Coordinates of C-alpha atoms in Angstrom, one line a residue:
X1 CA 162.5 39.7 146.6
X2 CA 164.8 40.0 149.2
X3 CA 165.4 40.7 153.3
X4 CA 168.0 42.2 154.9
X5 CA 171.1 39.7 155.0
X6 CA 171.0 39.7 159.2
X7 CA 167.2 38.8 158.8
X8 CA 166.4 35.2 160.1
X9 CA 164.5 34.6 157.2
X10 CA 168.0 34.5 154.7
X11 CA 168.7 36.6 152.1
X12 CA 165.7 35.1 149.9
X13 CA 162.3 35.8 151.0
X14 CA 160.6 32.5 150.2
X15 CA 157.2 33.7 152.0
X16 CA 156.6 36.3 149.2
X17 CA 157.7 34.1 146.2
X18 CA 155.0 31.1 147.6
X19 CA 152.8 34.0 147.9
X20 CA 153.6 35.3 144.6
X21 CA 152.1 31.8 142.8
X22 CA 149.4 31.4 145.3
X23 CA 148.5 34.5 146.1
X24 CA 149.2 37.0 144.1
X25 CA 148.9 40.7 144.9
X26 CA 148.2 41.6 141.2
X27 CA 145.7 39.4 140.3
X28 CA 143.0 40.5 137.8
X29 CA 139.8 38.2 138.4
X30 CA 138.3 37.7 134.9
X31 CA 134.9 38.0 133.4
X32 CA 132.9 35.2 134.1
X33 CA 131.1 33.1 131.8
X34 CA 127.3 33.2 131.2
X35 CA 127.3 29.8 133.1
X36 CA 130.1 27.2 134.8
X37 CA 129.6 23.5 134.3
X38 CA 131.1 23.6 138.3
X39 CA 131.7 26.2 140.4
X40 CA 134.1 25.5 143.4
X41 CA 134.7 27.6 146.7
X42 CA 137.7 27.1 148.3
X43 CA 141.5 26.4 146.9
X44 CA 142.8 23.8 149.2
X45 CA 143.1 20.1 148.5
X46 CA 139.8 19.3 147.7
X47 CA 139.1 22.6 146.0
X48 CA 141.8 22.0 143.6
X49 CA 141.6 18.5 142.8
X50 CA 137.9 19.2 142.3
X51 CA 138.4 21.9 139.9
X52 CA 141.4 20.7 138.1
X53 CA 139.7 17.2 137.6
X54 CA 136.3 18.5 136.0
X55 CA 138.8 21.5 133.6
X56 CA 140.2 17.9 132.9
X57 CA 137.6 16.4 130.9
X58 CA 136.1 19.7 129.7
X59 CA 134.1 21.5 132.1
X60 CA 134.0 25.2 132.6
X61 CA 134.8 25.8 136.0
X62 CA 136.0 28.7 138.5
X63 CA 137.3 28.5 141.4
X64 CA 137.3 30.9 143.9
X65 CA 140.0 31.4 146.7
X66 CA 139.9 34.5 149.2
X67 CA 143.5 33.5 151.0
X68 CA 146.0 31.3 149.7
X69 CA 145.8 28.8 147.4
X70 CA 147.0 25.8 148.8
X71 CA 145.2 25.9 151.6
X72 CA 145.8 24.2 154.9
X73 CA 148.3 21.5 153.6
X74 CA 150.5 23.9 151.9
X75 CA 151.1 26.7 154.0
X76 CA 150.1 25.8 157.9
X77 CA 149.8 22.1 158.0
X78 CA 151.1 19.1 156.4
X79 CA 154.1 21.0 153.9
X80 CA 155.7 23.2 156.3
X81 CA 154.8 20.8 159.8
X82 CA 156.8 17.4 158.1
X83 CA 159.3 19.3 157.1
X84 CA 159.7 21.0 160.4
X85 CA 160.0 17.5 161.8
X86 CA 162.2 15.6 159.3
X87 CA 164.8 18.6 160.1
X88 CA 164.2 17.9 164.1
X89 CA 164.5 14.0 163.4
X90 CA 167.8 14.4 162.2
X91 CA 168.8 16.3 164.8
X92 CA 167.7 14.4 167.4
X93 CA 169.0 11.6 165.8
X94 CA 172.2 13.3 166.3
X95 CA 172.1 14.0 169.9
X96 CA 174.3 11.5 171.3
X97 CA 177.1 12.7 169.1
X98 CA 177.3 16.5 169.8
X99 CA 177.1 18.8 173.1
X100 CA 175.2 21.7 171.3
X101 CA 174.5 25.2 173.0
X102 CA 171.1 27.2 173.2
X103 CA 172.4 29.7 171.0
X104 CA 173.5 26.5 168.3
X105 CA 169.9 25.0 169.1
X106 CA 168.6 28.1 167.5
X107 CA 170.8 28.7 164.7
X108 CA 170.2 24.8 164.2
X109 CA 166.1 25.6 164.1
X110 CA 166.4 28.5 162.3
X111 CA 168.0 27.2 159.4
X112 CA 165.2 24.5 159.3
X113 CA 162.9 27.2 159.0
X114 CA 164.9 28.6 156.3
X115 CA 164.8 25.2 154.7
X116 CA 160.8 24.5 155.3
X117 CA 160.0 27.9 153.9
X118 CA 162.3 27.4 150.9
X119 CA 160.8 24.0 150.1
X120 CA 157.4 25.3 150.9
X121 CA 157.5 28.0 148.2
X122 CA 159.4 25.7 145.7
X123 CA 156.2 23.6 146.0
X124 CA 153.6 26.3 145.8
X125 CA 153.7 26.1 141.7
X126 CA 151.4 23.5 142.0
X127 CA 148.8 25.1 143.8
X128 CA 149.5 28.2 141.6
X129 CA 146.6 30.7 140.1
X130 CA 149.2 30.6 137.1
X131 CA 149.0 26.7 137.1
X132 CA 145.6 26.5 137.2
X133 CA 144.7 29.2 134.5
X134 CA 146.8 27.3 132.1
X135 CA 144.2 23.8 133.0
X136 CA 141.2 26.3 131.9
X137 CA 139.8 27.3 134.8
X138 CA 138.9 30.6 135.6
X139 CA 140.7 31.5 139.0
X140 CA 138.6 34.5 141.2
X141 CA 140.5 35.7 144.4
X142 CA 138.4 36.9 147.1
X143 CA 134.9 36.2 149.2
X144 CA 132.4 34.0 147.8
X145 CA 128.9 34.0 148.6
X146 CA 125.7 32.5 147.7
X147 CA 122.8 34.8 146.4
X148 CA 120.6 31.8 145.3
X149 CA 120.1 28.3 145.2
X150 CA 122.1 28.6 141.8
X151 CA 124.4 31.8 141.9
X152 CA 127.6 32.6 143.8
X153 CA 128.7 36.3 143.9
X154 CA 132.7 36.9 144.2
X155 CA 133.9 40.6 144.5
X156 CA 131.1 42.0 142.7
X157 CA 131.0 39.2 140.1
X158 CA 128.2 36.4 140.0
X159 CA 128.4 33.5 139.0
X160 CA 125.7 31.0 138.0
X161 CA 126.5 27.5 138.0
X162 CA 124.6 24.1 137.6
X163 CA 126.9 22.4 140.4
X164 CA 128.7 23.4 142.8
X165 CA 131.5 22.3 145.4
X166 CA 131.6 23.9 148.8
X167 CA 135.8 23.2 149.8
X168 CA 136.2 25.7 152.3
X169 CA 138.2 23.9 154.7
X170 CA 138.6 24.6 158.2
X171 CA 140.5 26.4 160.8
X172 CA 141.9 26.0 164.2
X173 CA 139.7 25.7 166.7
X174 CA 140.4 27.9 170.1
X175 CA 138.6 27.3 173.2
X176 CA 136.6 30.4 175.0
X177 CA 139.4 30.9 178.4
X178 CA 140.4 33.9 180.2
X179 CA 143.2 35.8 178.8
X180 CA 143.0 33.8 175.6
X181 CA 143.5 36.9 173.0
X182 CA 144.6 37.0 169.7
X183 CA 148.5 37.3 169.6
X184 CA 148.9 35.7 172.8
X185 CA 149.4 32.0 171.3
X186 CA 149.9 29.9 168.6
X187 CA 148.0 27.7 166.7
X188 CA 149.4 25.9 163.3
X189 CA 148.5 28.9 161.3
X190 CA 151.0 30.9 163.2
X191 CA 153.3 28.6 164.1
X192 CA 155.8 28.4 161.3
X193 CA 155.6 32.1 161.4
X194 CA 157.9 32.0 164.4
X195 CA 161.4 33.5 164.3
X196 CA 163.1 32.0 167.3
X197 CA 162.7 29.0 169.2
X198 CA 160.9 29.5 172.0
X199 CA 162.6 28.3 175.0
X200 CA 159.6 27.1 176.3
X201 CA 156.1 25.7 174.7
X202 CA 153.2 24.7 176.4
X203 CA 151.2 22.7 174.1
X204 CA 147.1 22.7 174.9
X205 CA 146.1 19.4 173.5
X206 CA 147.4 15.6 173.1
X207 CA 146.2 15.0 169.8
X208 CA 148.5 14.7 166.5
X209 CA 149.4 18.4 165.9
X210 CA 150.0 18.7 169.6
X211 CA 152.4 15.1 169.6
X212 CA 154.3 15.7 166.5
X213 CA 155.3 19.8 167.6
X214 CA 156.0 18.3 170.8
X215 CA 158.8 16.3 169.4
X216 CA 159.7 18.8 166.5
X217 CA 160.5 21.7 168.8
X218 CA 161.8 19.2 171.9
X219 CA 164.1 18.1 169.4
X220 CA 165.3 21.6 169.0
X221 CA 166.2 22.5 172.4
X222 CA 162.8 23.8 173.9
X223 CA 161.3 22.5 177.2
X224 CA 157.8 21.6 176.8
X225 CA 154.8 20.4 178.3
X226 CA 151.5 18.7 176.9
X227 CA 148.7 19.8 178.6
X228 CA 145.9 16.9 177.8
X229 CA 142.3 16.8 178.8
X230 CA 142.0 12.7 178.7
X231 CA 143.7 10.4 180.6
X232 CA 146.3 9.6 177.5
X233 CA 147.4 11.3 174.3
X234 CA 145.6 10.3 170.8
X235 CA 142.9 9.3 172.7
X236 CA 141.4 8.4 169.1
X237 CA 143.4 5.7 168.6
X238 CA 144.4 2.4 170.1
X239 CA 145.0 2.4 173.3
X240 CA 148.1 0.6 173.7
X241 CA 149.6 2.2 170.1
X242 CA 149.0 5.5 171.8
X243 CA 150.6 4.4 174.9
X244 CA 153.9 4.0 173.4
X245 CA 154.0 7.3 171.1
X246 CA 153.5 8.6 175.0
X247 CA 156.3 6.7 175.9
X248 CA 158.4 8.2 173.7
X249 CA 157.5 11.6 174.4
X250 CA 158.0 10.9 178.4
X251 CA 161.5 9.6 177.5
X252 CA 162.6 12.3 175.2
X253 CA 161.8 14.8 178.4
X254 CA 158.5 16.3 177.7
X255 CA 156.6 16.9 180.1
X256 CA 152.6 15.6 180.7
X257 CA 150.0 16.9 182.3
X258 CA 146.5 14.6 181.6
X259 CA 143.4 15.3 182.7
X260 CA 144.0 18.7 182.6
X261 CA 142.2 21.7 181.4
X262 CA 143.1 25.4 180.1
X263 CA 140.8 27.4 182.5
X264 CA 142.7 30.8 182.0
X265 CA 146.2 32.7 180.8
X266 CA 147.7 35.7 181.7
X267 CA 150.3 37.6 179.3
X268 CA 153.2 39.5 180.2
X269 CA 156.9 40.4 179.4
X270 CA 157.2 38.0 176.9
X271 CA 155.8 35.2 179.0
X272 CA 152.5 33.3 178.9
X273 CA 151.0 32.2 182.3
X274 CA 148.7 29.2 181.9
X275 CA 146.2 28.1 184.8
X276 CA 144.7 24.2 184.6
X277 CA 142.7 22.2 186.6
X278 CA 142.7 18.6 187.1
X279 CA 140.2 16.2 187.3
X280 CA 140.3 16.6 191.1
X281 CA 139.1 20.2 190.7
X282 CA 142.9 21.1 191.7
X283 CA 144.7 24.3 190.4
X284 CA 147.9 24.7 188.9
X285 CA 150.1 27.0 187.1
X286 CA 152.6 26.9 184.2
X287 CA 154.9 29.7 182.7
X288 CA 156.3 29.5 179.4
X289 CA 157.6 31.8 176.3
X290 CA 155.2 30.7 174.1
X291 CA 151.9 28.7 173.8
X292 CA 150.3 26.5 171.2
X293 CA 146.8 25.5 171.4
X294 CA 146.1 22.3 169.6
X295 CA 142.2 21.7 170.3
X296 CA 140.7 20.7 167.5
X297 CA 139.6 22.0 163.8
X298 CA 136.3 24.2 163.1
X299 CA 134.8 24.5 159.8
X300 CA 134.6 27.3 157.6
X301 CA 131.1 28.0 156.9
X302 CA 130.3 31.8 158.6
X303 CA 129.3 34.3 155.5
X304 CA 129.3 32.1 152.7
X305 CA 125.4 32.8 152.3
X306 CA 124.6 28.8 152.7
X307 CA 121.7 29.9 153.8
X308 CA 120.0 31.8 150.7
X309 CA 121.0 28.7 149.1
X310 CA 119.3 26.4 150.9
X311 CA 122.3 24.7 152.3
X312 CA 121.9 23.0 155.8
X313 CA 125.3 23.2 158.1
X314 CA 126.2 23.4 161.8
X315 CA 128.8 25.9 163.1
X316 CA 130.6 22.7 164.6
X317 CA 129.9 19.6 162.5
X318 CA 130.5 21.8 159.1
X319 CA 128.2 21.5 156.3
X320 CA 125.2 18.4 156.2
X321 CA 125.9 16.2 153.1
X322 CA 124.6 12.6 152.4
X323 CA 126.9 9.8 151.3
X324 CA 127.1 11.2 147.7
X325 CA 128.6 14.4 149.6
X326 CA 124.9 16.1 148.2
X327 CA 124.3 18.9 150.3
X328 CA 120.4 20.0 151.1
X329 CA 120.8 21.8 147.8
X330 CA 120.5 18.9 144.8
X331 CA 122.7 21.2 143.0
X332 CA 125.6 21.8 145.8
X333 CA 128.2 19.1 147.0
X334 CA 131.1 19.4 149.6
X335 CA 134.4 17.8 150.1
X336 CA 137.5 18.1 152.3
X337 CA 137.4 19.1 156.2
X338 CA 134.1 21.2 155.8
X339 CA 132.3 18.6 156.3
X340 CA 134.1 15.4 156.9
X341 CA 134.9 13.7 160.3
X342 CA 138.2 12.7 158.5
X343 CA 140.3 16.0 158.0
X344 CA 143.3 14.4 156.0
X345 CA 144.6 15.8 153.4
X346 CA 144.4 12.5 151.3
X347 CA 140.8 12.0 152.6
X348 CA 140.1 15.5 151.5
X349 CA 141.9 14.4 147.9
X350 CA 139.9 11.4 147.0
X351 CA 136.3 13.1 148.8
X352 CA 136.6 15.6 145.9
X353 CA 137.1 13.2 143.1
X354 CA 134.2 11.4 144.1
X355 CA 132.0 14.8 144.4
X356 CA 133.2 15.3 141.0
X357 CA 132.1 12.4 139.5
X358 CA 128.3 12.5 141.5
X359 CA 127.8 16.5 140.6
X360 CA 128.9 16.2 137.6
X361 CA 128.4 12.7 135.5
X362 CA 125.3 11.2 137.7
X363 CA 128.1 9.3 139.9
X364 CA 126.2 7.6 142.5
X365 CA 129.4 6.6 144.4
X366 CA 129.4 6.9 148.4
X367 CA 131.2 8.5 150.8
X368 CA 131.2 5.9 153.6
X369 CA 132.7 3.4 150.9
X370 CA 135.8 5.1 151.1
X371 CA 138.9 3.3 153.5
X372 CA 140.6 6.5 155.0
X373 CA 143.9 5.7 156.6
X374 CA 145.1 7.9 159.2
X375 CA 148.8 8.8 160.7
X376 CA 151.0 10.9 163.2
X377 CA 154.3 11.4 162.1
X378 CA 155.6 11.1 165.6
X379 CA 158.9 8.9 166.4
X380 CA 157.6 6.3 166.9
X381 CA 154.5 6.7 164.1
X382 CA 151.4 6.0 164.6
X383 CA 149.0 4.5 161.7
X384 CA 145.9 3.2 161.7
X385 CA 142.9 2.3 159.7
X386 CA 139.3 0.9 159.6
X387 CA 138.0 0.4 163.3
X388 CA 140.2 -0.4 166.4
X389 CA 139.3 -2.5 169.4
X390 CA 137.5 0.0 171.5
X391 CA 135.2 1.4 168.3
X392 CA 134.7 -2.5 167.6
X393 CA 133.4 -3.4 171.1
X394 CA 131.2 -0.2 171.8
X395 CA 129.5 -1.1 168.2
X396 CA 129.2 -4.7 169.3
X397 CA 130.8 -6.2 166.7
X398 CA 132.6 -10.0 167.9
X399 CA 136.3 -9.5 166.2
X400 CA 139.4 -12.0 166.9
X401 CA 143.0 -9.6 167.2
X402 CA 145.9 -10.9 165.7
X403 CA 149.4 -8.9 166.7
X404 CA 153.1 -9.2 165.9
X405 CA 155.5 -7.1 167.5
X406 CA 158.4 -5.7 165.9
X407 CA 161.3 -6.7 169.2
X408 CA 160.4 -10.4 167.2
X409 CA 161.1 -9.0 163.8
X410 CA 164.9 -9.7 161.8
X411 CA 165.0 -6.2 160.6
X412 CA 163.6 -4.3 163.4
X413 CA 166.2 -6.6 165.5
X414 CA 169.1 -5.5 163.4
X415 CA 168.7 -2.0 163.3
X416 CA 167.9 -1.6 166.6
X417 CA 164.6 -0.3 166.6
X418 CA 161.9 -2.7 167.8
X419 CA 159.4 0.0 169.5
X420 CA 155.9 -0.9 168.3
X421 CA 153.8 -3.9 167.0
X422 CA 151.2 -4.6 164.0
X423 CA 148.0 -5.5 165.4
X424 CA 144.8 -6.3 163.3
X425 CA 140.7 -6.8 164.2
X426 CA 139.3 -9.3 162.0
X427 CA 135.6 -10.3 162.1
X428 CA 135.1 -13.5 164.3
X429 CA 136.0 -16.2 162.4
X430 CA 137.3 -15.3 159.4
X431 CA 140.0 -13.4 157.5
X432 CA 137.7 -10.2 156.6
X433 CA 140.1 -6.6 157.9
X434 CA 137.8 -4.7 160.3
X435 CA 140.4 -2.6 161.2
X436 CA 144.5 -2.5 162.1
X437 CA 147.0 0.1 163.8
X438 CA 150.7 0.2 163.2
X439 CA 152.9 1.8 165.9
X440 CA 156.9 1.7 164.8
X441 CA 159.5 3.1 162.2
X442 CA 157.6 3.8 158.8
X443 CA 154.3 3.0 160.2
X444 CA 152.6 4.9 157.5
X445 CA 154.0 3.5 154.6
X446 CA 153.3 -0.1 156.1
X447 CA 149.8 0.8 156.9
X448 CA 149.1 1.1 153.0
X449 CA 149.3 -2.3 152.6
X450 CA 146.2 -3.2 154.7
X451 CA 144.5 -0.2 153.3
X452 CA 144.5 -2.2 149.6
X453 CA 143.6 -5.3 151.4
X454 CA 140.2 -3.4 153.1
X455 CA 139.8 -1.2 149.6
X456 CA 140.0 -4.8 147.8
X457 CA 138.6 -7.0 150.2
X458 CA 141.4 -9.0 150.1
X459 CA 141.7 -11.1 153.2
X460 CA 144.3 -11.5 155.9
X461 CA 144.8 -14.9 154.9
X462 CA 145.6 -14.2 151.4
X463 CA 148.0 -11.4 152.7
X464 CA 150.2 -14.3 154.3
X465 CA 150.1 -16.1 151.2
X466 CA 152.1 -13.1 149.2
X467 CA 156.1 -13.6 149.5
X468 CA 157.7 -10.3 151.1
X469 CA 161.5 -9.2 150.5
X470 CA 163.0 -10.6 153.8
X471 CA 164.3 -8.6 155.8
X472 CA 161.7 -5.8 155.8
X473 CA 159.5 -4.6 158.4
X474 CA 156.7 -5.4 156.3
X475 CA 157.2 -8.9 157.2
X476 CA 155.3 -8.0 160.3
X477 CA 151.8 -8.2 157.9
X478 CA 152.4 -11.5 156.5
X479 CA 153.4 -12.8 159.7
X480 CA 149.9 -12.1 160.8
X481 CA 148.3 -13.5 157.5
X482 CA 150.3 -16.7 159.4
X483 CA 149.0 -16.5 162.2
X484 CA 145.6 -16.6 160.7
X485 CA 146.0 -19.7 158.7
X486 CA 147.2 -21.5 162.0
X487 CA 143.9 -20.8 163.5
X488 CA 142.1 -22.8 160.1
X489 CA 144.3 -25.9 161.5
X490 CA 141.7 -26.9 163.6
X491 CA 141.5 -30.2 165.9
X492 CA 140.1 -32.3 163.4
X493 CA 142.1 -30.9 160.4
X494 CA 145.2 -31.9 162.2
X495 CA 144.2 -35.8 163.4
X496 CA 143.2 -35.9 159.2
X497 CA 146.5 -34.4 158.3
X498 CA 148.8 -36.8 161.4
X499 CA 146.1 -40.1 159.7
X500 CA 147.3 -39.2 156.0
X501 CA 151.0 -39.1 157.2
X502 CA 150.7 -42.1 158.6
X503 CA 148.5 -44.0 156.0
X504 CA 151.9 -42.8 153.5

């Protein structure tokens, strides 16, 4: 399994060993069993959690992948896009130090390829159709599709089940413009297919794929601009949390361009000609080497037969399940980005646990009880969880905010990096999480502390009252659990507390 030596890829071709465990070119589907305690459709998180967790306490299951196994996480999103960007955090880190020349920027990001790829297929065991053969299941590659409300056919082969998980995923989604053909552009499926770095990128969309390859391929050496429909980037989140991850990009020298839309390209030579238009109605033009369009996620659900089966789903919104992730067939669940709002990869994870446990051993757990956190692995990150302030005023709920800000933190003080704050939504007049956002260094590992607090129902109070390591920037979240107790010291507790002083 090699390239030629001069290739950019290295001497070892880590694409066709990843593909070689997940994918491989050989594979012999096997006979299937008169019936399957689960059948699942779709080998990405969910799909394999799913699968692996019911062969775990003695189901028969298949599972039935027509791609990659893997799916999204490991080979176009979260696996090769963070290691892309801890590779372009060091360099950038860097920077100040060295005086680097285009052709060292792309030796530099080729070898971070090398590295992402090399790491990506060193992972890919997991996910592997060898892996999962030796848990019990029986592993089909190719197309699945229903026939009835209780049989799924897979090249040639049917299989009857009495449950079924639909984990099909999703895909990017690309807007209808002018121009906009296929090998034109990039989205995260083609991305880390690239050989060179581009020395331009315009990026179509604000939103975290579009933030986070921002800054990776910035980092790098590559001029880019954000082209953003809204008036700010991760218009999702807090407002002000948001605004400083947009800081950060504006100081690092990307370009913006909000409330702006794609409207048409134009290929040619090697260059990509993009036309926007403002808000105003105003025209505008940018040229670059290479385009990335980072609009949003569609699920798969065209030719899977849903429809023989009785399965209710909407080209846009994904497959209709309740809160037990029951589709309209009793029979049939879902998990993972088909038909979830939140398409995270943990979310995805603990969605198909749960859809286990309903399908399979009358769970009657729900959906909507789960707490979901969310991050973009930006510099600063961004990390949130539960409801912010916007969500909690258009839903009417009353909520008191407490923030601390890392410039007043020991730790952030002495390193030197006091971007950001930790700000938390409470419900009026008490201690109960509604929601919180960190912006800062390690902002998704300090968000899991208020993610156990929501799961637990452990208030913010209660939070001040557990001793952190000092210094850590996680003394941020007990500083807030302070803040809330100083708000119990009301009027009257005080003129009690000054009488009993002076009564000692």
């Amino acid at each position: 399994m090699t390239n030629d030596s001069n290739s950019p890829r290295g001497t070892v071709d880590w694409d066709a060993r990843r593909d070689a465990a997940v994918a491989p070119s050989d594979w012999v589907n096997p006979r299937p069993a008169d019936r399957y305690h689960l059948v699942v459709i779709g080998a990405g998180t969910a799909g394999l959690v799913a699968a692996a967790g019911a062969a775990g306490v003695g189901a028969r299951v298949a599972l039935i992948e027509q791609h990659r196994m893997g799916g999204d996480c490991l080979n176009t999103g979260c696996v090769p896009s963070k290691a892309l960007l801890a590779a372009a955090r060091q360099r950038n880190a860097a920077k100040p130090f060295d005086t680097p020349s285009p052709s060292s920027h792309d030796e530099s990001f080729r070898e971070a390829l090398t590295r992402m790829r090399r790491l990506r297929a060193e992972i890919s065991h997991h996910d592997s159709a060898e892996r999962f053969t030796g848990l019990g299941v029986d592993v089909f590659r190719g197309h699945a599709r229903f026939v009835d409300p209780r049989t799924i056919e897979v090249d040639g082969l049917k299989l009857k089940f009495a449950k079924a998980i639909i984990a099909s995923g999703a895909r990017a989604a690309v807007p209808d413009v002018p121009g906009l053909s296929p090998g034109s552009f990039h989205t995260n499926e083609s991305l880390f297919d690239v050989e060179r770095l581009p020395e331009s990128l315009v990026i179509i969309g604000g939103g975290p794929i579009g933030c986070e390859m921002a800054q990776a391929f910035q980092a790098f050496g590559t001029r880019v601009t954000v082209v953003e429909s809204g008036d700010r980037l991760l218009k999702k989140e807090d407002r002000d949390a948001a605004l400083v991850v947009q800081q950060s990009l504006l100081k690092s020298g990307i370009e913006l361009r909000l409330q702006s839309r794609l409207v048409g390209t134009e290929s040619r030579e090697g260059q990509v000609t993009v036309t926007l238009r403002d808000a105003d109605g105003n025209s505008s033009t940018l040229t670059a080497s290479a385009l990335l369009i980072a609009t949003g996620r569609a699920p798969n659900v065209e030719n899977m037969g849903l429809e023989q089966a009785g399965i209710k789903f909407d080209s846009k919104q994904g497959v209709v399940v309740d809160r037990r992730l029951r589709t309209t067939n009793r029979r049939v669940f879902a998990a993972g980005d088909v038909c979830s709002r939140w398409q995270f990869t943990h979310a995805a994870d603990f969605q198909a646990r749960l859809a286990v446990r309903n399908a399979l051993f009358f769970g009657r757990g729900s959906a909507e009880r789960l707490v979901i956190p969310r991050c973009t692995y930006t510099w600063p990150e961004l990390a949130s969880v539960g409801a912010h302030e916007e969500e909690l005023r258009q839903q009417g709920i009353a909520f008191d905010r407490y923030e601390y800000r890392f410039d007043q933190l020991d730790r952030s003080i002495l390193e030197g990096d006091t971007d950001g704050f930790v700000r938390v939504w409470c419900r009026r007049g008490s201690d109960r999480i509604l929601g919180a956002t960190i912006v800062g260094s390690q902002a998704g590992e300090l968000i899991a502390e208020l993610v156990l607090a929501m799961h637990r129902r452990i208030g913010l109070g209660q939070l001040g009252g557990s001793i952190h390591s000092y210094p850590t920037r996680g003394e941020a979240v007990r500083r807030l659990g302070d803040a809330y107790r100083r708000t119990r010291l009301t009027p009257l507790a005080a003129w009690m507390l000054r009488t009993l002083l002076k009564w000692q």
